[in-house]
Short mmCIF file of the C-alpha atoms (twelve columns), coordinates in Angstrom:
data_MODEL
# 
_entry.id   MODEL 
# 
loop_
_atom_site.group_PDB 
_atom_site.id 
_atom_site.type_symbol 
_atom_site.label_atom_id 
_atom_site.label_alt_id 
_atom_site.label_comp_id 
_atom_site.label_asym_id 
_atom_site.label_seq_id 
_atom_site.Cartn_x 
_atom_site.Cartn_y 
_atom_site.Cartn_z 
_atom_site.pdbx_PDB_model_num 
ATOM 1   C CA . MET A 1   -47.928 7.054   20.431 1 
ATOM 2   C CA . ARG A 2   -47.478 7.215   17.001 1 
ATOM 3   C CA . ASP A 3   -47.028 10.626  15.540 1 
ATOM 4   C CA . ALA A 4   -43.524 11.865  15.546 1 
ATOM 5   C CA . GLU A 5   -44.526 15.545  16.351 1 
ATOM 6   C CA . ASN A 6   -46.827 14.649  19.157 1 
ATOM 7   C CA . ILE A 7   -44.082 12.376  20.652 1 
ATOM 8   C CA . ARG A 8   -41.903 15.327  20.655 1 
ATOM 9   C CA . GLU A 9   -44.375 17.483  22.541 1 
ATOM 10  C CA . VAL A 10  -45.269 14.998  24.957 1 
ATOM 11  C CA . GLU A 11  -41.620 14.283  25.629 1 
ATOM 12  C CA . ALA A 12  -40.876 17.990  26.233 1 
ATOM 13  C CA . LEU A 13  -43.496 17.992  29.065 1 
ATOM 14  C CA . GLY A 14  -41.002 16.169  31.411 1 
ATOM 15  C CA . ILE A 15  -42.870 12.836  31.623 1 
ATOM 16  C CA . ASP A 16  -41.107 9.647   32.768 1 
ATOM 17  C CA . LEU A 17  -42.278 7.009   30.642 1 
ATOM 18  C CA . MET A 18  -43.890 6.680   26.933 1 
ATOM 19  C CA . GLY A 19  -45.961 3.919   25.824 1 
ATOM 20  C CA . PHE A 20  -46.102 2.135   22.531 1 
ATOM 21  C CA . ILE A 21  -48.689 -0.445  21.654 1 
ATOM 22  C CA . PHE A 22  -47.925 -3.481  20.016 1 
ATOM 23  C CA . TRP A 23  -51.167 -5.348  20.071 1 
ATOM 24  C CA . PRO A 24  -52.600 -5.297  16.795 1 
ATOM 25  C CA . LYS A 25  -56.281 -5.352  17.976 1 
ATOM 26  C CA . SER A 26  -55.619 -1.791  19.686 1 
ATOM 27  C CA . SER A 27  -56.948 1.196   17.917 1 
ATOM 28  C CA . ARG A 28  -53.425 2.695   19.019 1 
ATOM 29  C CA . TYR A 29  -51.345 -0.099  17.719 1 
ATOM 30  C CA . VAL A 30  -48.210 1.027   16.298 1 
ATOM 31  C CA . SER A 31  -48.011 -0.717  13.082 1 
ATOM 32  C CA . VAL A 32  -45.256 1.537   11.430 1 
ATOM 33  C CA . ARG A 33  -42.117 2.737   13.197 1 
ATOM 34  C CA . PRO A 34  -42.730 6.526   14.248 1 
ATOM 35  C CA . ALA A 35  -39.958 9.007   12.569 1 
ATOM 36  C CA . TYR A 36  -39.132 10.095  15.876 1 
ATOM 37  C CA . LEU A 37  -38.697 7.861   19.109 1 
ATOM 38  C CA . PRO A 38  -37.985 9.782   22.552 1 
ATOM 39  C CA . SER A 39  -34.659 10.216  24.090 1 
ATOM 40  C CA . LYS A 40  -35.418 11.816  27.075 1 
ATOM 41  C CA . CYS A 41  -37.708 9.414   28.623 1 
ATOM 42  C CA . LYS A 42  -38.203 5.846   28.947 1 
ATOM 43  C CA . ARG A 43  -39.792 3.737   26.117 1 
ATOM 44  C CA . VAL A 44  -42.145 1.223   27.068 1 
ATOM 45  C CA . GLY A 45  -43.641 -1.534  24.621 1 
ATOM 46  C CA . VAL A 46  -47.220 -2.814  25.499 1 
ATOM 47  C CA . PHE A 47  -47.829 -6.284  24.549 1 
ATOM 48  C CA . VAL A 48  -51.018 -8.625  24.949 1 
ATOM 49  C CA . ASP A 49  -50.022 -12.495 24.967 1 
ATOM 50  C CA . GLU A 50  -47.320 -11.964 22.518 1 
ATOM 51  C CA . ASP A 51  -44.794 -14.671 21.477 1 
ATOM 52  C CA . ILE A 52  -41.539 -14.033 23.416 1 
ATOM 53  C CA . GLU A 53  -39.384 -14.186 20.478 1 
ATOM 54  C CA . VAL A 54  -41.715 -11.353 18.708 1 
ATOM 55  C CA . VAL A 55  -41.335 -9.095  22.052 1 
ATOM 56  C CA . LYS A 56  -37.366 -9.540  22.063 1 
ATOM 57  C CA . LYS A 57  -37.332 -8.333  18.386 1 
ATOM 58  C CA . MET A 58  -39.531 -5.386  18.948 1 
ATOM 59  C CA . ALA A 59  -37.539 -4.567  22.437 1 
ATOM 60  C CA . GLN A 60  -34.450 -4.657  20.295 1 
ATOM 61  C CA . ASP A 61  -35.933 -2.644  17.152 1 
ATOM 62  C CA . TYR A 62  -37.245 0.004   19.126 1 
ATOM 63  C CA . ALA A 63  -34.719 0.063   22.112 1 
ATOM 64  C CA . LEU A 64  -37.293 -0.471  24.812 1 
ATOM 65  C CA . ASP A 65  -36.426 0.197   28.221 1 
ATOM 66  C CA . TYR A 66  -39.784 -1.526  29.798 1 
ATOM 67  C CA . ILE A 67  -42.097 -4.266  28.451 1 
ATOM 68  C CA . GLN A 68  -45.859 -4.139  29.693 1 
ATOM 69  C CA . LEU A 69  -47.469 -7.074  29.666 1 
ATOM 70  C CA . HIS A 70  -51.752 -6.559  29.368 1 
ATOM 71  C CA . GLY A 71  -52.789 -9.932  28.748 1 
ATOM 72  C CA . LYS A 72  -52.828 -13.545 30.695 1 
ATOM 73  C CA . GLU A 73  -49.092 -13.899 30.477 1 
ATOM 74  C CA . SER A 74  -48.007 -16.558 33.464 1 
ATOM 75  C CA . PRO A 75  -45.574 -16.215 35.958 1 
ATOM 76  C CA . ASP A 76  -43.495 -18.723 33.530 1 
ATOM 77  C CA . TYR A 77  -43.828 -16.433 30.735 1 
ATOM 78  C CA . LEU A 78  -42.295 -13.564 32.901 1 
ATOM 79  C CA . ARG A 79  -39.367 -16.084 33.562 1 
ATOM 80  C CA . GLY A 80  -38.728 -17.019 29.908 1 
ATOM 81  C CA . LEU A 81  -39.247 -13.469 28.943 1 
ATOM 82  C CA . ARG A 82  -36.428 -12.631 31.543 1 
ATOM 83  C CA . SER A 83  -34.205 -15.564 30.355 1 
ATOM 84  C CA . VAL A 84  -34.457 -14.274 26.518 1 
ATOM 85  C CA . CYS A 85  -34.240 -10.692 27.242 1 
ATOM 86  C CA . GLY A 86  -31.852 -10.362 30.394 1 
ATOM 87  C CA . ASN A 87  -31.924 -8.092  32.945 1 
ATOM 88  C CA . SER A 88  -31.638 -4.974  30.704 1 
ATOM 89  C CA . ILE A 89  -35.484 -4.916  30.337 1 
ATOM 90  C CA . THR A 90  -37.937 -3.794  33.253 1 
ATOM 91  C CA . THR A 91  -41.124 -5.551  33.142 1 
ATOM 92  C CA . ILE A 92  -44.665 -4.102  34.031 1 
ATOM 93  C CA . LYS A 93  -47.650 -6.366  34.569 1 
ATOM 94  C CA . ALA A 94  -50.788 -5.179  34.359 1 
ATOM 95  C CA . PHE A 95  -53.917 -6.232  36.216 1 
ATOM 96  C CA . ASN A 96  -57.533 -5.565  35.938 1 
ATOM 97  C CA . ILE A 97  -58.841 -4.592  39.438 1 
ATOM 98  C CA . ALA A 98  -62.531 -4.242  40.723 1 
ATOM 99  C CA . THR A 99  -62.203 -5.499  44.167 1 
ATOM 100 C CA . ALA A 100 -60.077 -6.773  46.831 1 
ATOM 101 C CA . GLU A 101 -59.936 -10.227 45.913 1 
ATOM 102 C CA . ASP A 102 -58.714 -9.159  42.678 1 
ATOM 103 C CA . PHE A 103 -55.394 -8.661  44.303 1 
ATOM 104 C CA . ASP A 104 -54.792 -12.330 44.949 1 
ATOM 105 C CA . GLN A 105 -53.996 -12.735 41.271 1 
ATOM 106 C CA . THR A 106 -50.606 -10.707 41.753 1 
ATOM 107 C CA . ALA A 107 -49.270 -12.941 44.348 1 
ATOM 108 C CA . PRO A 108 -47.732 -15.543 41.957 1 
ATOM 109 C CA . TYR A 109 -45.820 -12.681 39.898 1 
ATOM 110 C CA . GLU A 110 -44.105 -11.277 43.122 1 
ATOM 111 C CA . GLY A 111 -40.312 -11.475 42.400 1 
ATOM 112 C CA . LEU A 112 -40.995 -11.513 38.664 1 
ATOM 113 C CA . ALA A 113 -42.590 -8.300  37.475 1 
ATOM 114 C CA . ASP A 114 -40.402 -5.172  38.303 1 
ATOM 115 C CA . TYR A 115 -43.807 -3.429  38.428 1 
ATOM 116 C CA . PHE A 116 -47.543 -3.862  38.554 1 
ATOM 117 C CA . LEU A 117 -50.175 -1.770  36.855 1 
ATOM 118 C CA . PHE A 118 -53.604 -1.645  38.132 1 
ATOM 119 C CA . ASP A 119 -56.191 -0.858  35.639 1 
ATOM 120 C CA . THR A 120 -60.020 -1.090  35.510 1 
ATOM 121 C CA . LYS A 121 -61.968 -4.221  34.417 1 
ATOM 122 C CA . GLY A 122 -63.367 -3.397  31.201 1 
ATOM 123 C CA . LYS A 123 -64.204 -4.653  27.871 1 
ATOM 124 C CA . SER A 124 -60.868 -4.045  26.609 1 
ATOM 125 C CA . VAL A 125 -57.639 -5.373  27.983 1 
ATOM 126 C CA . GLY A 126 -56.707 -1.556  28.595 1 
ATOM 127 C CA . GLY A 127 -57.681 1.810   27.382 1 
ATOM 128 C CA . ASN A 128 -61.101 1.493   28.185 1 
ATOM 129 C CA . GLY A 129 -61.231 5.262   29.709 1 
ATOM 130 C CA . THR A 130 -63.165 3.924   32.865 1 
ATOM 131 C CA . LYS A 131 -62.359 4.753   36.645 1 
ATOM 132 C CA . PHE A 132 -62.606 2.368   39.432 1 
ATOM 133 C CA . ASP A 133 -62.844 2.818   42.927 1 
ATOM 134 C CA . TRP A 134 -58.724 3.609   44.254 1 
ATOM 135 C CA . THR A 135 -60.061 2.935   47.899 1 
ATOM 136 C CA . VAL A 136 -60.042 -0.645  46.982 1 
ATOM 137 C CA . LEU A 137 -56.241 -0.269  46.578 1 
ATOM 138 C CA . ALA A 138 -55.826 -0.034  50.619 1 
ATOM 139 C CA . ALA A 139 -56.260 -3.695  50.195 1 
ATOM 140 C CA . TYR A 140 -53.149 -4.241  48.186 1 
ATOM 141 C CA . ASN A 141 -50.474 -5.229  50.430 1 
ATOM 142 C CA . GLY A 142 -47.847 -6.714  48.119 1 
ATOM 143 C CA . THR A 143 -44.244 -5.847  47.867 1 
ATOM 144 C CA . THR A 144 -44.181 -4.804  44.130 1 
ATOM 145 C CA . PRO A 145 -44.438 -1.173  43.345 1 
ATOM 146 C CA . PHE A 146 -47.365 -0.411  41.311 1 
ATOM 147 C CA . ILE A 147 -48.692 2.150   38.543 1 
ATOM 148 C CA . LEU A 148 -52.297 3.386   38.821 1 
ATOM 149 C CA . SER A 149 -54.314 3.312   35.618 1 
ATOM 150 C CA . GLY A 150 -57.788 3.457   34.699 1 
ATOM 151 C CA . GLY A 151 -59.582 6.239   33.219 1 
ATOM 152 C CA . ILE A 152 -57.318 9.046   34.699 1 
ATOM 153 C CA . GLY A 153 -58.573 12.266  33.157 1 
ATOM 154 C CA . PRO A 154 -58.328 15.956  33.042 1 
ATOM 155 C CA . ASP A 155 -60.430 16.710  35.909 1 
ATOM 156 C CA . ASP A 156 -58.716 14.025  38.352 1 
ATOM 157 C CA . ALA A 157 -55.536 16.194  39.377 1 
ATOM 158 C CA . GLU A 158 -57.222 16.730  42.745 1 
ATOM 159 C CA . ARG A 159 -57.966 13.098  43.220 1 
ATOM 160 C CA . VAL A 160 -54.510 12.168  42.031 1 
ATOM 161 C CA . ARG A 161 -53.026 14.616  44.572 1 
ATOM 162 C CA . ALA A 162 -55.309 13.153  47.408 1 
ATOM 163 C CA . PHE A 163 -54.207 9.730   46.715 1 
ATOM 164 C CA . HIS A 164 -51.537 7.915   48.777 1 
ATOM 165 C CA . HIS A 165 -50.175 4.216   48.802 1 
ATOM 166 C CA . PRO A 166 -46.585 3.408   49.844 1 
ATOM 167 C CA . LYS A 167 -46.531 1.230   46.919 1 
ATOM 168 C CA . CYS A 168 -47.602 3.727   44.174 1 
ATOM 169 C CA . ILE A 169 -44.684 5.190   41.942 1 
ATOM 170 C CA . GLY A 170 -46.699 6.887   39.018 1 
ATOM 171 C CA . ILE A 171 -49.968 7.292   37.085 1 
ATOM 172 C CA . ASP A 172 -50.578 6.203   33.771 1 
ATOM 173 C CA . LEU A 173 -52.394 8.644   31.641 1 
ATOM 174 C CA . ASN A 174 -53.928 7.648   28.240 1 
ATOM 175 C CA . SER A 175 -57.376 7.566   26.531 1 
ATOM 176 C CA . ARG A 176 -58.948 10.262  28.402 1 
ATOM 177 C CA . PHE A 177 -55.855 12.910  27.215 1 
ATOM 178 C CA . GLU A 178 -56.563 11.918  23.532 1 
ATOM 179 C CA . LEU A 179 -57.560 13.854  20.795 1 
ATOM 180 C CA . ALA A 180 -57.937 10.703  18.666 1 
ATOM 181 C CA . PRO A 181 -56.206 7.062   19.562 1 
ATOM 182 C CA . GLY A 182 -52.564 7.426   19.791 1 
ATOM 183 C CA . LEU A 183 -52.905 11.618  19.686 1 
ATOM 184 C CA . LYS A 184 -52.349 13.162  22.698 1 
ATOM 185 C CA . ASP A 185 -53.651 16.519  23.749 1 
ATOM 186 C CA . ILE A 186 -50.702 18.670  24.814 1 
ATOM 187 C CA . THR A 187 -52.804 21.394  26.577 1 
ATOM 188 C CA . ALA A 188 -54.758 18.887  28.504 1 
ATOM 189 C CA . LEU A 189 -51.657 17.394  29.831 1 
ATOM 190 C CA . GLN A 190 -49.987 20.480  30.556 1 
ATOM 191 C CA . THR A 191 -52.750 21.821  32.321 1 
ATOM 192 C CA . PHE A 192 -53.094 18.379  34.159 1 
ATOM 193 C CA . PHE A 193 -49.486 18.457  35.241 1 
ATOM 194 C CA . ASN A 194 -49.739 22.301  36.555 1 
ATOM 195 C CA . GLU A 195 -52.753 21.411  38.541 1 
ATOM 196 C CA . LEU A 196 -50.814 18.279  40.092 1 
ATOM 197 C CA . LYS A 197 -48.297 20.715  41.410 1 
ATOM 198 C CA . THR A 198 -50.445 23.246  42.979 1 
# 
């Protein structure tokens, strides 16, 4: 999210979290602080293999509530991040998932990340807009709650309603609800939320 008015409109929909991507290679990169930042939902900063001191500075500058790590950050990186940022920051570690074996990579992060995010394996580290087979999530038996990501679009409300996993705490909506990179389609989001409730 980068556009102040779009941020206000999305926030007004009653969402829980809003993401700000601080990875320069992303088409959604936040290079300039938006004129408005949300106050009614939590702010999530998304980073990819970033220096911990840079993450700390952005967390302070943007008053981030969550830090989402979308690269190859190690368990030691998360320990270092916690020692620098303290317990005021909630961490989300993203993993690209295609098979049941892919969940093996999450084990070393148990007890370090507050949440996991399960995304599609794709060419980029995220925002590929590609769905993956959610039935593979039945193989996840970790203790860390997760957010479901991976190409969820306007036509997936019924699929989301039908999906159940005891550790799933939410869904990530991104590229398939965009009019352009970083600009959300408010009508599509509102319609989707209405369909989720039916």
